[in-house]
């Protein structure tokens, strides 16, 4: 994606948020699922803070001068996101570089700010046939057992329970399907503007 993230120890945008996603089939209600940016935070969460008029934690972004900031608007004003990991951000930096190599260089679609005007929107996909290794039913059953092993851990102080990756998002989805999705006034106003611009107000009942 377009550069938003500074390399570890740098202050200028050189990498995308370069998300990494891994899904594992199982007999659980939802797959074990990791979907994460290799930056400290996804750009969408910074945009959400801007829409809500709230501050963000220090360690998410730098301002245009390369200083840490809690002002989410600083990202759009020439700031940069940080790689995940805080003081150990070299780990997120390394992950981001590898995602960029697999998705941009291997596919031939470019990296960072590519002067050759290549798309720079590549992605790398890998799928494994579980049954080439072992019976699928056995694998899926053991994923359930593994998830149970993780979630049975005694929670740390201030934590209600331990979840397996993908479970909080699944539970949140079920909640939103029942209760609806809250949209900030600023976001709704922008959606209304877009609906009007494309003549979709009546179709979307946003008039």
Short mmCIF file of N, CA, C and O in Angstrom, two decimals, residues 46 49-50 53-64 67-77 79-80:
data_model
loop_
_atom_site.label_atom_id
_atom_site.label_comp_id
_atom_site.label_asym_id
_atom_site.label_seq_id
_atom_site.Cartn_x
_atom_site.Cartn_y
_atom_site.Cartn_z
N UNK A 46 -6.49 5.28 13.28
CA UNK A 46 -6.11 6.68 13.40
C UNK A 46 -7.19 7.56 12.79
O UNK A 46 -7.59 8.57 13.36
N UNK A 49 -10.09 7.86 15.11
CA UNK A 49 -9.85 8.82 16.19
C UNK A 49 -10.04 10.25 15.69
O UNK A 49 -10.57 11.10 16.43
N UNK A 50 -9.64 10.51 14.44
CA UNK A 50 -9.87 11.83 13.86
C UNK A 50 -11.37 12.10 13.78
O UNK A 50 -11.85 13.18 14.16
N UNK A 53 -12.73 12.77 17.16
CA UNK A 53 -12.14 13.89 17.88
C UNK A 53 -11.44 13.47 19.16
O UNK A 53 -11.41 14.23 20.13
N UNK A 54 -10.87 12.26 19.17
CA UNK A 54 -10.19 11.77 20.35
C UNK A 54 -8.69 11.65 20.11
O UNK A 54 -8.24 11.62 18.96
N UNK A 55 -7.92 11.61 21.17
CA UNK A 55 -6.48 11.44 21.06
C UNK A 55 -6.15 9.96 20.89
O UNK A 55 -7.02 9.10 21.05
N UNK A 56 -4.92 9.68 20.56
CA UNK A 56 -4.45 8.30 20.39
C UNK A 56 -3.28 8.05 21.33
O UNK A 56 -2.64 9.00 21.80
N UNK A 57 -2.98 6.79 21.63
CA UNK A 57 -1.85 6.50 22.52
C UNK A 57 -0.52 6.91 21.90
O UNK A 57 -0.34 6.81 20.68
N UNK A 58 0.40 7.35 22.71
CA UNK A 58 1.75 7.63 22.22
C UNK A 58 2.38 6.31 21.79
O UNK A 58 2.17 5.28 22.43
N UNK A 59 3.11 6.33 20.72
CA UNK A 59 3.71 5.12 20.19
C UNK A 59 3.04 4.63 18.92
O UNK A 59 3.54 3.69 18.30
N UNK A 60 1.94 5.27 18.55
CA UNK A 60 1.25 4.90 17.31
C UNK A 60 1.86 5.61 16.12
O UNK A 60 2.14 4.99 15.11
N UNK A 61 2.05 6.95 16.23
CA UNK A 61 2.52 7.73 15.10
C UNK A 61 3.54 8.77 15.52
O UNK A 61 3.68 9.08 16.71
N UNK A 62 4.23 9.33 14.51
CA UNK A 62 5.11 10.48 14.69
C UNK A 62 4.49 11.66 13.95
O UNK A 62 3.76 11.46 12.98
N UNK A 63 4.79 12.89 14.39
CA UNK A 63 4.34 14.05 13.63
C UNK A 63 5.32 14.34 12.50
O UNK A 63 6.32 13.62 12.32
N UNK A 64 5.09 15.39 11.75
CA UNK A 64 5.93 15.69 10.59
C UNK A 64 7.37 16.01 10.95
O UNK A 64 8.27 15.92 10.10
N UNK A 67 8.53 13.59 15.84
CA UNK A 67 8.33 13.48 17.28
C UNK A 67 7.07 12.67 17.59
O UNK A 67 6.08 12.77 16.86
N UNK A 68 7.08 11.89 18.67
CA UNK A 68 5.88 11.15 19.07
C UNK A 68 4.74 12.12 19.35
O UNK A 68 4.95 13.22 19.86
N UNK A 69 3.52 11.71 19.01
CA UNK A 69 2.36 12.57 19.23
C UNK A 69 1.13 11.74 19.54
O UNK A 69 1.05 10.58 19.13
N UNK A 70 0.20 12.35 20.24
CA UNK A 70 -1.09 11.71 20.52
C UNK A 70 -2.21 12.35 19.69
O UNK A 70 -3.37 12.04 19.88
N UNK A 71 -1.84 13.25 18.78
CA UNK A 71 -2.80 13.94 17.92
C UNK A 71 -2.98 13.13 16.64
O UNK A 71 -2.06 13.07 15.81
N UNK A 72 -4.15 12.50 16.42
CA UNK A 72 -4.33 11.65 15.24
C UNK A 72 -4.28 12.42 13.92
O UNK A 72 -3.97 11.84 12.88
N UNK A 73 -4.56 13.72 13.94
CA UNK A 73 -4.54 14.50 12.71
C UNK A 73 -3.12 14.69 12.19
O UNK A 73 -2.92 15.06 11.02
N UNK A 74 -2.13 14.43 13.02
CA UNK A 74 -0.73 14.63 12.62
C UNK A 74 -0.31 13.68 11.50
O UNK A 74 0.59 13.99 10.73
N UNK A 75 -0.98 12.53 11.40
CA UNK A 75 -0.61 11.57 10.35
C UNK A 75 -0.88 12.14 8.97
O UNK A 75 -0.05 12.04 8.07
N UNK A 76 -2.03 12.77 8.80
CA UNK A 76 -2.40 13.35 7.50
C UNK A 76 -1.64 14.63 7.21
O UNK A 76 -1.64 15.12 6.08
N UNK A 77 -0.98 15.18 8.23
CA UNK A 77 -0.24 16.44 8.07
C UNK A 77 1.26 16.19 7.85
O UNK A 77 2.08 17.05 8.15
N UNK A 79 2.89 13.29 9.00
CA UNK A 79 3.47 12.39 9.99
C UNK A 79 3.65 10.98 9.42
O UNK A 79 3.43 10.74 8.23
N UNK A 80 4.03 10.07 10.29
CA UNK A 80 4.25 8.68 9.86
C UNK A 80 3.83 7.73 10.97
O UNK A 80 3.93 8.07 12.16
#
